[in-house]
mmCIF file of C-alpha atoms in Angstrom:
data_model
loop_
_atom_site.group_PDB
_atom_site.id
_atom_site.type_symbol
_atom_site.label_atom_id
_atom_site.label_comp_id
_atom_site.label_asym_id
_atom_site.label_seq_id
_atom_site.Cartn_x
_atom_site.Cartn_y
_atom_site.Cartn_z
ATOM 1 C CA MET A 22 5.377 4.899 83.497
ATOM 2 C CA ARG A 23 5.129 5.429 79.772
ATOM 3 C CA HIS A 24 5.081 9.031 78.391
ATOM 4 C CA ARG A 25 1.563 9.715 76.738
ATOM 5 C CA ILE A 26 1.146 11.347 73.789
ATOM 6 C CA VAL A 27 -2.029 11.650 72.622
ATOM 7 C CA VAL A 28 -2.776 12.677 68.421
ATOM 8 C CA LEU A 29 -6.103 14.771 68.048
ATOM 9 C CA GLY A 30 -7.709 13.837 64.559
ATOM 10 C CA ALA A 31 -6.138 11.461 61.723
ATOM 11 C CA GLY A 32 -6.524 13.633 58.567
ATOM 12 C CA TYR A 33 -3.394 13.887 56.095
ATOM 13 C CA THR A 34 -1.694 15.948 59.567
ATOM 14 C CA GLY A 35 -2.640 13.618 62.628
ATOM 15 C CA ALA A 36 -2.082 10.325 60.742
ATOM 16 C CA THR A 37 0.926 11.332 59.624
ATOM 17 C CA ALA A 38 2.432 12.577 62.977
ATOM 18 C CA ALA A 39 1.489 9.487 64.417
ATOM 19 C CA GLY A 40 2.817 7.127 62.876
ATOM 20 C CA ARG A 41 6.285 9.269 62.650
ATOM 21 C CA LEU A 42 6.787 9.524 66.523
ATOM 22 C CA ALA A 43 5.704 5.726 66.208
ATOM 23 C CA LYS A 44 9.283 5.638 64.426
ATOM 24 C CA ARG A 45 10.945 7.706 66.254
ATOM 25 C CA LEU A 46 10.340 6.236 69.497
ATOM 26 C CA ARG A 47 10.660 3.228 71.487
ATOM 27 C CA ARG A 48 7.226 1.901 72.276
ATOM 28 C CA GLU A 49 8.729 0.717 75.862
ATOM 29 C CA ASP A 50 9.112 4.107 77.083
ATOM 30 C CA VAL A 51 5.750 5.931 74.802
ATOM 31 C CA ALA A 52 2.530 5.683 74.747
ATOM 32 C CA ILE A 53 0.749 7.324 71.152
ATOM 33 C CA THR A 54 -3.534 7.253 71.084
ATOM 34 C CA VAL A 55 -4.754 8.752 67.973
ATOM 35 C CA VAL A 56 -8.373 10.096 68.388
ATOM 36 C CA ASN A 57 -10.312 10.274 65.896
ATOM 37 C CA ALA A 58 -14.092 9.804 64.870
ATOM 38 C CA GLU A 59 -13.743 7.515 62.357
ATOM 39 C CA SER A 60 -11.959 3.926 61.669
ATOM 40 C CA ASP A 61 -10.889 4.633 57.967
ATOM 41 C CA PHE A 62 -8.319 7.220 56.680
ATOM 42 C CA VAL A 63 -10.454 10.428 54.338
ATOM 43 C CA GLU A 64 -8.781 11.251 51.518
ATOM 44 C CA ARG A 65 -9.587 15.461 51.807
ATOM 45 C CA VAL A 66 -8.539 15.853 48.328
ATOM 46 C CA ARG A 67 -10.359 13.796 46.322
ATOM 47 C CA MET A 68 -13.677 14.812 47.894
ATOM 48 C CA HIS A 69 -15.102 16.719 44.688
ATOM 49 C CA GLN A 70 -14.018 13.046 43.108
ATOM 50 C CA LEU A 71 -16.496 10.808 45.783
ATOM 51 C CA ALA A 72 -19.390 14.174 45.049
ATOM 52 C CA VAL A 73 -19.224 12.867 41.655
ATOM 53 C CA GLY A 74 -19.974 9.741 42.024
ATOM 54 C CA GLN A 75 -16.207 8.532 42.596
ATOM 55 C CA ASP A 76 -15.581 5.816 44.501
ATOM 56 C CA LEU A 77 -12.375 5.872 46.233
ATOM 57 C CA LYS A 78 -10.009 3.345 47.936
ATOM 58 C CA PRO A 79 -10.838 1.557 51.628
ATOM 59 C CA ARG A 80 -7.677 2.878 53.464
ATOM 60 C CA PRO A 81 -8.871 1.654 56.790
ATOM 61 C CA PHE A 82 -6.592 2.712 60.137
ATOM 62 C CA SER A 83 -5.872 -0.875 61.203
ATOM 63 C CA GLU A 84 -4.050 -1.967 58.584
ATOM 64 C CA MET A 85 -2.382 1.670 58.194
ATOM 65 C CA PHE A 86 -1.392 1.259 61.557
ATOM 66 C CA ALA A 87 -0.948 -2.420 61.835
ATOM 67 C CA GLY A 88 2.468 -3.409 63.444
ATOM 68 C CA THR A 89 3.235 0.104 64.667
ATOM 69 C CA GLY A 90 2.263 0.734 68.273
ATOM 70 C CA VAL A 91 0.207 3.606 67.452
ATOM 71 C CA GLU A 92 -4.118 2.767 69.124
ATOM 72 C CA LEU A 93 -6.681 4.387 67.537
ATOM 73 C CA ARG A 94 -9.566 5.301 70.025
ATOM 74 C CA LEU A 95 -12.867 5.657 67.788
ATOM 75 C CA ALA A 96 -14.411 8.390 70.192
ATOM 76 C CA LYS A 97 -15.419 12.540 69.083
ATOM 77 C CA VAL A 98 -13.831 15.294 70.238
ATOM 78 C CA THR A 99 -15.700 17.749 72.327
ATOM 79 C CA GLY A 100 -13.285 19.410 74.626
ATOM 80 C CA VAL A 101 -9.689 19.996 76.134
ATOM 81 C CA ASP A 102 -8.641 21.342 79.015
ATOM 82 C CA VAL A 103 -4.363 22.222 78.835
ATOM 83 C CA ASP A 104 -4.537 23.168 82.360
ATOM 84 C CA ARG A 105 -5.402 19.719 83.395
ATOM 85 C CA LYS A 106 -3.887 17.924 80.178
ATOM 86 C CA THR A 107 -6.462 16.306 79.948
ATOM 87 C CA VAL A 108 -9.084 15.599 76.859
ATOM 88 C CA ALA A 109 -12.733 15.049 76.473
ATOM 89 C CA VAL A 110 -14.171 12.231 74.488
ATOM 90 C CA ILE A 111 -17.687 10.827 73.393
ATOM 91 C CA ASP A 112 -18.249 7.533 72.253
ATOM 92 C CA THR A 113 -19.766 4.037 72.191
ATOM 93 C CA ASP A 114 -19.852 4.010 75.640
ATOM 94 C CA GLY A 115 -20.792 7.557 76.151
ATOM 95 C CA PRO A 116 -18.487 10.292 77.539
ATOM 96 C CA GLY A 117 -15.552 9.752 78.387
ATOM 97 C CA GLU A 118 -11.603 11.696 79.382
ATOM 98 C CA LEU A 119 -7.895 10.690 78.785
ATOM 99 C CA GLY A 120 -4.982 12.572 79.872
ATOM 100 C CA TYR A 121 -1.689 13.293 78.033
ATOM 101 C CA ASP A 122 1.933 14.425 78.869
ATOM 102 C CA THR A 123 2.244 15.931 75.013
ATOM 103 C CA LEU A 124 -0.989 16.793 73.108
ATOM 104 C CA VAL A 125 -0.813 17.197 69.044
ATOM 105 C CA TYR A 126 -3.899 18.851 67.736
ATOM 106 C CA ALA A 127 -4.793 18.005 64.126
ATOM 107 C CA LEU A 128 -8.401 18.824 64.503
ATOM 108 C CA GLY A 129 -8.165 20.535 61.270
ATOM 109 C CA SER A 130 -10.898 22.821 59.701
ATOM 110 C CA GLY A 131 -14.336 22.468 58.071
ATOM 111 C CA TRP A 132 -16.600 24.870 55.920
ATOM 112 C CA ASN A 133 -16.668 28.613 56.412
ATOM 113 C CA ALA A 134 -20.744 29.522 56.164
ATOM 114 C CA GLN A 135 -19.229 32.977 56.136
ATOM 115 C CA GLY A 136 -22.139 33.890 58.212
ATOM 116 C CA VAL A 137 -24.206 34.291 54.676
ATOM 117 C CA PRO A 138 -27.704 34.458 54.993
ATOM 118 C CA GLY A 139 -28.981 30.666 53.786
ATOM 119 C CA SER A 140 -25.655 29.335 52.884
ATOM 120 C CA ALA A 141 -25.607 26.650 56.409
ATOM 121 C CA GLU A 142 -29.233 25.698 55.189
ATOM 122 C CA HIS A 143 -28.912 25.490 51.551
ATOM 123 C CA ALA A 144 -25.979 25.302 50.501
ATOM 124 C CA TYR A 145 -23.958 21.850 50.161
ATOM 125 C CA GLU A 146 -20.239 21.728 50.924
ATOM 126 C CA ILE A 147 -17.191 19.086 50.918
ATOM 127 C CA ALA A 148 -14.869 20.383 52.883
ATOM 128 C CA GLY A 149 -15.142 16.372 54.163
ATOM 129 C CA ARG A 150 -16.823 13.318 54.082
ATOM 130 C CA PRO A 151 -20.319 13.192 55.047
ATOM 131 C CA GLY A 152 -20.653 16.684 53.227
ATOM 132 C CA ALA A 153 -19.103 14.717 50.019
ATOM 133 C CA PHE A 154 -22.123 11.703 49.608
ATOM 134 C CA ARG A 155 -24.505 14.245 51.031
ATOM 135 C CA LEU A 156 -23.685 16.188 47.575
ATOM 136 C CA ARG A 157 -23.262 12.994 45.289
ATOM 137 C CA GLU A 158 -26.906 11.497 47.032
ATOM 138 C CA ARG A 159 -27.795 15.109 45.454
ATOM 139 C CA LEU A 160 -26.116 15.572 42.300
ATOM 140 C CA ALA A 161 -27.603 12.358 41.392
ATOM 141 C CA ARG A 162 -31.076 13.157 41.476
ATOM 142 C CA LEU A 163 -30.664 16.387 39.476
ATOM 143 C CA ASP A 164 -32.340 16.433 36.101
ATOM 144 C CA THR A 165 -30.371 17.708 32.706
ATOM 145 C CA GLY A 166 -29.971 21.289 31.974
ATOM 146 C CA GLN A 167 -30.439 21.733 35.914
ATOM 147 C CA THR A 168 -27.846 24.546 37.403
ATOM 148 C CA VAL A 169 -24.577 23.892 40.075
ATOM 149 C CA VAL A 170 -23.833 26.639 41.380
ATOM 150 C CA VAL A 171 -19.833 26.523 42.957
ATOM 151 C CA VAL A 172 -19.756 29.627 44.610
ATOM 152 C CA GLY A 173 -15.638 29.992 45.163
ATOM 153 C CA GLY A 174 -13.092 30.885 43.370
ATOM 154 C CA GLY A 175 -9.914 29.371 45.121
ATOM 155 C CA LEU A 176 -8.499 25.687 45.023
ATOM 156 C CA THR A 177 -11.846 23.718 46.076
ATOM 157 C CA GLY A 178 -14.173 26.148 44.041
ATOM 158 C CA LEU A 179 -12.141 25.323 40.885
ATOM 159 C CA GLU A 180 -11.692 21.870 41.283
ATOM 160 C CA ALA A 181 -15.210 21.244 41.815
ATOM 161 C CA ALA A 182 -16.897 22.871 39.342
ATOM 162 C CA THR A 183 -14.525 21.285 36.494
ATOM 163 C CA GLU A 184 -15.264 17.369 38.314
ATOM 164 C CA ILE A 185 -18.422 17.850 38.150
ATOM 165 C CA ALA A 186 -18.929 19.796 34.586
ATOM 166 C CA GLU A 187 -16.925 16.838 32.943
ATOM 167 C CA ALA A 188 -19.074 14.314 34.848
ATOM 168 C CA ARG A 189 -22.524 15.949 34.483
ATOM 169 C CA PRO A 190 -22.522 17.274 30.639
ATOM 170 C CA ASP A 191 -25.898 17.204 30.882
ATOM 171 C CA LEU A 192 -26.095 19.942 33.884
ATOM 172 C CA ASP A 193 -25.367 23.762 33.692
ATOM 173 C CA VAL A 194 -22.402 24.493 35.879
ATOM 174 C CA ALA A 195 -21.467 27.942 36.866
ATOM 175 C CA LEU A 196 -18.669 29.209 39.340
ATOM 176 C CA VAL A 197 -19.503 32.271 41.603
ATOM 177 C CA ALA A 198 -15.856 33.819 42.153
ATOM 178 C CA ARG A 199 -15.356 37.245 44.800
ATOM 179 C CA GLY A 200 -11.928 38.076 42.206
ATOM 180 C CA GLY A 201 -11.029 36.293 39.040
ATOM 181 C CA LEU A 202 -10.854 33.793 37.211
ATOM 182 C CA GLY A 203 -7.476 32.266 38.267
ATOM 183 C CA ASP A 204 -6.609 35.048 40.712
ATOM 184 C CA GLY A 205 -2.947 34.581 42.243
ATOM 185 C CA LEU A 206 -2.379 31.911 39.200
ATOM 186 C CA SER A 207 0.607 32.764 36.586
ATOM 187 C CA PRO A 208 -0.820 34.456 33.271
ATOM 188 C CA LYS A 209 -0.275 31.195 31.829
ATOM 189 C CA GLY A 210 -1.801 29.725 34.399
ATOM 190 C CA ARG A 211 -5.285 31.668 33.800
ATOM 191 C CA GLU A 212 -4.732 30.943 30.338
ATOM 192 C CA HIS A 213 -4.993 27.377 30.596
ATOM 193 C CA LEU A 214 -8.170 27.941 33.364
ATOM 194 C CA ARG A 215 -9.852 29.533 31.124
ATOM 195 C CA LYS A 216 -9.769 26.810 27.874
ATOM 196 C CA VAL A 217 -10.373 24.473 30.073
ATOM 197 C CA PHE A 218 -13.629 26.024 31.543
ATOM 198 C CA GLY A 219 -15.254 26.777 28.502
ATOM 199 C CA ARG A 220 -15.114 23.853 26.748
ATOM 200 C CA LEU A 221 -16.052 22.249 29.860
ATOM 201 C CA GLY A 222 -19.179 25.140 29.336
ATOM 202 C CA ILE A 223 -18.974 26.856 32.323
ATOM 203 C CA THR A 224 -20.222 30.253 33.144
ATOM 204 C CA VAL A 225 -17.903 32.393 35.023
ATOM 205 C CA HIS A 226 -19.597 34.628 37.103
ATOM 206 C CA GLU A 227 -16.210 37.198 38.242
ATOM 207 C CA HIS A 228 -16.140 40.083 40.806
ATOM 208 C CA THR A 229 -18.615 38.822 42.154
ATOM 209 C CA ALA A 230 -19.778 38.515 46.034
ATOM 210 C CA VAL A 231 -22.908 36.327 46.749
ATOM 211 C CA THR A 232 -24.718 37.660 49.560
ATOM 212 C CA GLY A 233 -27.588 35.492 50.254
ATOM 213 C CA VAL A 234 -28.232 31.651 49.201
ATOM 214 C CA GLU A 235 -32.117 29.485 49.020
ATOM 215 C CA ALA A 236 -33.391 26.975 47.903
ATOM 216 C CA GLY A 237 -33.214 27.513 43.842
ATOM 217 C CA ARG A 238 -30.931 30.686 43.575
ATOM 218 C CA VAL A 239 -28.070 32.873 45.391
ATOM 219 C CA THR A 240 -28.339 36.627 44.951
ATOM 220 C CA THR A 241 -25.139 38.690 44.948
ATOM 221 C CA SER A 242 -23.867 41.913 46.083
ATOM 222 C CA ASP A 243 -25.352 43.573 42.693
ATOM 223 C CA GLY A 244 -28.811 42.844 42.739
ATOM 224 C CA ARG A 245 -28.694 39.600 40.463
ATOM 225 C CA ALA A 246 -29.840 36.449 40.677
ATOM 226 C CA ILE A 247 -28.409 33.059 40.117
ATOM 227 C CA PRO A 248 -30.595 30.179 39.546
ATOM 228 C CA ALA A 249 -29.240 27.317 41.946
ATOM 229 C CA ALA A 250 -30.897 24.037 41.386
ATOM 230 C CA VAL A 251 -27.391 22.997 43.524
ATOM 231 C CA THR A 252 -25.299 25.900 44.946
ATOM 232 C CA VAL A 253 -21.676 24.104 46.152
ATOM 233 C CA TRP A 254 -20.005 26.638 48.614
ATOM 234 C CA THR A 255 -16.448 25.837 48.734
ATOM 235 C CA ALA A 256 -15.921 29.909 49.704
ATOM 236 C CA GLY A 257 -12.736 29.109 52.295
ATOM 237 C CA PHE A 258 -11.951 26.932 55.878
ATOM 238 C CA ALA A 259 -13.251 27.305 59.168
ATOM 239 C CA VAL A 260 -10.795 26.054 62.013
ATOM 240 C CA HIS A 261 -12.670 23.446 64.300
ATOM 241 C CA PRO A 262 -13.308 25.371 67.099
ATOM 242 C CA ILE A 263 -12.296 23.001 70.255
ATOM 243 C CA ALA A 264 -8.952 25.287 70.873
ATOM 244 C CA LYS A 265 -10.703 28.623 70.553
ATOM 245 C CA ALA A 266 -12.881 27.861 73.926
ATOM 246 C CA THR A 267 -9.318 26.743 75.827
ATOM 247 C CA THR A 268 -6.386 29.176 77.632
ATOM 248 C CA MET A 269 -4.272 28.687 75.034
ATOM 249 C CA GLU A 270 -2.863 31.392 72.999
ATOM 250 C CA VAL A 271 -4.972 31.777 69.726
ATOM 251 C CA THR A 272 -5.694 33.635 66.713
ATOM 252 C CA GLY A 273 -8.817 35.293 66.551
ATOM 253 C CA THR A 274 -9.899 32.930 63.715
ATOM 254 C CA GLY A 275 -8.914 29.982 66.817
ATOM 255 C CA GLN A 276 -6.101 28.701 65.613
ATOM 256 C CA ILE A 277 -3.486 28.086 68.007
ATOM 257 C CA VAL A 278 0.227 29.878 68.108
ATOM 258 C CA VAL A 279 2.762 27.756 67.535
ATOM 259 C CA ASP A 280 6.464 28.395 67.268
ATOM 260 C CA GLY A 281 9.237 27.553 64.387
ATOM 261 C CA THR A 282 8.474 23.380 65.452
ATOM 262 C CA MET A 283 4.697 23.811 66.272
ATOM 263 C CA ARG A 284 5.107 24.259 70.064
ATOM 264 C CA SER A 285 2.005 26.107 71.345
ATOM 265 C CA VAL A 286 3.449 29.298 72.194
ATOM 266 C CA SER A 287 1.404 29.003 75.278
ATOM 267 C CA HIS A 288 1.499 25.478 76.324
ATOM 268 C CA PRO A 289 4.752 24.113 75.630
ATOM 269 C CA ASP A 290 3.504 20.663 76.172
ATOM 270 C CA VAL A 291 1.046 20.708 73.145
ATOM 271 C CA TYR A 292 1.353 20.649 69.482
ATOM 272 C CA ALA A 293 -0.623 22.098 66.911
ATOM 273 C CA ILE A 294 -0.165 21.034 63.214
ATOM 274 C CA GLY A 295 -1.559 21.334 59.505
ATOM 275 C CA ASP A 296 -5.086 24.088 59.439
ATOM 276 C CA ALA A 297 -5.170 24.156 63.144
ATOM 277 C CA ALA A 298 -1.919 25.964 63.568
ATOM 278 C CA MET A 299 -1.167 29.188 62.891
ATOM 279 C CA ALA A 300 3.012 28.709 61.742
ATOM 280 C CA MET A 301 5.034 31.462 59.803
ATOM 281 C CA GLY A 302 6.359 29.825 56.489
ATOM 282 C CA PRO A 303 9.013 31.819 54.446
ATOM 283 C CA GLY A 304 8.685 35.816 53.950
ATOM 284 C CA ASN A 305 7.510 35.539 57.481
ATOM 285 C CA LYS A 306 3.917 34.422 56.009
ATOM 286 C CA PRO A 307 1.111 32.513 57.681
ATOM 287 C CA LEU A 308 0.966 28.888 55.482
ATOM 288 C CA ARG A 309 -2.037 28.517 53.911
ATOM 289 C CA MET A 310 -4.300 25.981 55.027
ATOM 290 C CA SER A 311 -3.749 23.074 52.574
ATOM 291 C CA CYS A 312 -2.418 19.682 52.551
ATOM 292 C CA ALA A 313 0.854 21.394 50.985
ATOM 293 C CA SER A 314 1.247 23.267 54.570
ATOM 294 C CA GLY A 315 0.083 20.331 56.587
ATOM 295 C CA THR A 316 2.470 17.898 56.060
ATOM 296 C CA PRO A 317 5.046 19.357 56.208
ATOM 297 C CA THR A 318 4.268 20.932 60.177
ATOM 298 C CA ALA A 319 3.289 17.013 60.995
ATOM 299 C CA TRP A 320 7.026 15.831 59.889
ATOM 300 C CA GLN A 321 8.228 19.094 62.072
ATOM 301 C CA ALA A 322 6.364 18.551 65.686
ATOM 302 C CA ALA A 323 6.570 14.948 65.812
ATOM 303 C CA ASP A 324 10.520 15.815 64.668
ATOM 304 C CA ALA A 325 10.238 18.146 67.672
ATOM 305 C CA ILE A 326 8.914 15.949 70.166
ATOM 306 C CA ALA A 327 10.663 13.124 69.529
ATOM 307 C CA ALA A 328 14.244 15.344 69.996
ATOM 308 C CA ARG A 329 12.873 16.783 72.925
ATOM 309 C CA LEU A 330 12.213 13.823 74.654
ATOM 310 C CA THR A 331 14.766 11.878 73.577
ATOM 311 C CA GLY A 332 17.499 14.808 74.390
ATOM 312 C CA GLY A 333 18.453 15.208 70.380
ATOM 313 C CA LYS A 334 18.332 17.588 68.282
ATOM 314 C CA LEU A 335 15.467 20.141 66.909
ATOM 315 C CA PRO A 336 14.584 19.724 63.030
ATOM 316 C CA ASN A 337 15.370 22.905 61.598
ATOM 317 C CA ALA A 338 14.166 22.176 58.062
ATOM 318 C CA PRO A 339 12.349 25.106 56.553
ATOM 319 C CA ILE A 340 8.731 24.603 55.323
ATOM 320 C CA ARG A 341 8.296 26.441 51.866
ATOM 321 C CA TYR A 342 5.604 26.048 49.126
ATOM 322 C CA PHE A 343 6.814 24.376 45.408
ATOM 323 C CA ASN A 344 3.696 24.007 42.918
ATOM 324 C CA GLN A 345 0.174 24.437 43.040
ATOM 325 C CA CYS A 346 -1.926 21.031 41.678
ATOM 326 C CA ILE A 347 -5.230 21.636 40.755
ATOM 327 C CA SER A 348 -7.235 18.696 39.567
ATOM 328 C CA LEU A 349 -9.849 20.142 36.359
ATOM 329 C CA GLY A 350 -11.862 17.072 36.362
ATOM 330 C CA ARG A 351 -9.989 13.576 35.580
ATOM 331 C CA LYS A 352 -8.711 14.015 32.213
ATOM 332 C CA GLU A 353 -7.212 17.807 32.935
ATOM 333 C CA GLY A 354 -4.813 19.426 35.029
ATOM 334 C CA LEU A 355 -2.848 22.550 36.293
ATOM 335 C CA ILE A 356 0.428 22.383 38.411
ATOM 336 C CA GLN A 357 1.647 25.832 39.179
ATOM 337 C CA TYR A 358 4.842 26.503 40.281
ATOM 338 C CA VAL A 359 5.390 28.984 43.031
ATOM 339 C CA THR A 360 7.820 30.351 44.944
ATOM 340 C CA ALA A 361 9.190 29.686 48.343
ATOM 341 C CA ASP A 362 6.927 31.954 50.236
ATOM 342 C CA ASP A 363 3.415 30.739 47.591
ATOM 343 C CA ARG A 364 3.802 33.225 45.144
ATOM 344 C CA ALA A 365 3.610 32.087 41.008
ATOM 345 C CA VAL A 366 5.499 32.367 38.328
ATOM 346 C CA ARG A 367 5.736 32.124 35.100
ATOM 347 C CA ALA A 368 5.968 28.120 34.898
ATOM 348 C CA VAL A 369 3.202 26.157 34.882
ATOM 349 C CA LEU A 370 2.444 22.223 33.668
ATOM 350 C CA THR A 371 -0.604 21.450 31.821
ATOM 351 C CA GLY A 372 -3.022 18.923 30.184
ATOM 352 C CA ARG A 373 -2.877 15.414 30.523
ATOM 353 C CA LEU A 374 0.407 15.115 31.708
ATOM 354 C CA ALA A 375 -0.134 17.627 34.809
ATOM 355 C CA ALA A 376 -3.653 15.565 35.424
ATOM 356 C CA VAL A 377 -0.920 12.433 36.349
ATOM 357 C CA TYR A 378 1.295 15.085 38.399
ATOM 358 C CA LYS A 379 -1.365 15.443 40.481
ATOM 359 C CA GLU A 380 -3.195 11.720 40.931
ATOM 360 C CA LEU A 381 0.345 10.596 41.584
ATOM 361 C CA VAL A 382 0.841 13.601 44.428
ATOM 362 C CA CYS A 383 -2.972 12.771 45.811
ATOM 363 C CA LYS A 384 -1.308 9.164 45.841
ATOM 364 C CA GLY A 385 1.697 10.563 47.412
ATOM 365 C CA ALA A 386 -0.151 11.694 50.223
ATOM 366 C CA ALA A 387 -2.030 8.649 50.985
ATOM 367 C CA TRP A 388 1.256 6.429 50.945
ATOM 368 C CA GLY A 389 2.816 8.994 53.340
ATOM 369 C CA VAL A 390 0.159 8.711 55.901
ATOM 370 C CA ALA A 391 1.031 5.146 55.661
ATOM 371 C CA ASN A 392 4.858 5.583 55.456
ATOM 372 C CA PRO A 393 5.279 8.580 57.596
ATOM 373 C CA THR A 394 9.283 8.877 57.269
ATOM 374 C CA LEU A 395 9.002 7.757 53.539
ATOM 375 C CA GLY A 396 10.215 4.754 53.274
ATOM 376 C CA LEU A 397 13.597 5.749 54.683
ATOM 377 C CA PRO A 398 15.267 3.913 57.293
ATOM 378 C CA THR A 399 15.085 4.855 60.676
ATOM 379 C CA ARG A 400 15.855 4.365 64.392
ATOM 380 C CA ARG A 401 13.573 3.950 67.756
ATOM 381 C CA ARG A 402 15.403 6.638 70.453
ATOM 382 C CA ARG A 403 14.734 5.726 74.076
ATOM 383 C CA VAL A 404 13.165 8.226 76.161
ATOM 384 C CA THR A 405 15.226 10.202 78.567
ATOM 385 C CA ARG A 406 14.830 10.168 82.524
ATOM 386 C CA GLU A 407 14.061 13.112 82.786
ATOM 387 C CA TRP A 408 11.343 12.944 80.511
ATOM 388 C CA ALA A 409 10.611 9.455 81.735
ATOM 389 C CA ALA A 410 10.321 10.830 85.380
ATOM 390 C CA ALA A 411 7.896 13.500 83.984
ATOM 391 C CA GLY A 412 5.749 11.738 82.357
ATOM 392 C CA SER A 413 6.243 9.105 86.072
ATOM 393 C CA ALA A 414 4.861 12.098 88.280
ATOM 394 C CA VAL A 415 2.042 13.496 86.278
ATOM 395 C CA ASN A 416 0.690 9.831 86.379
ATOM 396 C CA ALA A 417 0.602 9.622 89.584
ATOM 397 C CA LEU A 418 -1.661 11.966 90.348
ATOM 398 C CA GLU A 419 -3.998 10.634 88.230
#
């Protein structure tokens, strides 16, 4: 019987891990199944573009996984039983269950309303495609002069505010940030950010906490009410809740605690990658939720699984950062170079060249999903008898 590898989620990390495993292991020895609710790949880093009316290139999994042996199961994951080694799903035929020998948990994250009153009811989010389309429809109905307030001063908020302001110069766009504009960037980076925001006419409310969201305004901790025909909420992400409901060791926020190979410290047949994992990077600092963190964790997990199944050498490639890439509309960008542990250095790249750089990064990330070994030659290895026997024993009991 083949060793069953089930991958939950087909975002950047899940799809990359599945494709990379298919390149590393013989099809006769493993069955790789990806469970995902959508039939095509979503470029999550482009949701702000989708929200303002831009159309993205379709990337169906039928093409991305063609010839790899990876099977796509179109279904929504509703639960995981890590003790029985099963996954509960629901699809067009109703509830079902999948058994696994190795599980790759890549369900990622969604928007985080932060418990702010009214945010879930009145704010729009761009953490996924449904939210981006909902915002797109609402923005299209706004009249000239109406106000859009983006809550959150992180990279997603910066990109959303500038994208909206550039696409709809007739609107009054504002950004509300709990800290200063561009906190975490270098002085040069912050200076450029202020220039672009000024040129686009974006109002910035710095050091301001939003305490409530209503249909036509947001309220702040200092008692102000900021008009908002549309409120876009980008104040952080929350991990998918399923892991927290299992017996796995997770953090208070629900991230799965993993070792250096992305293997669960409590359940060795489970690997967590991307936003779902509490993984440590350089300086013993947790990796931040981002595509820049997620893709290397997918490589690490896939290579570790393949090594353990084939008796090979475990990967020991440190995960580190190089830069933060920020699009500021279609014509401007900001590339902030950073240390290995993600601290800003003086060097930045700005302007049109930075915008081209960011676009290449986005295209490269999508290309990497379809080319998970980055175009390098690979050799599929045979699963060792010990692992094959273990998988057969589990299958025989079911």
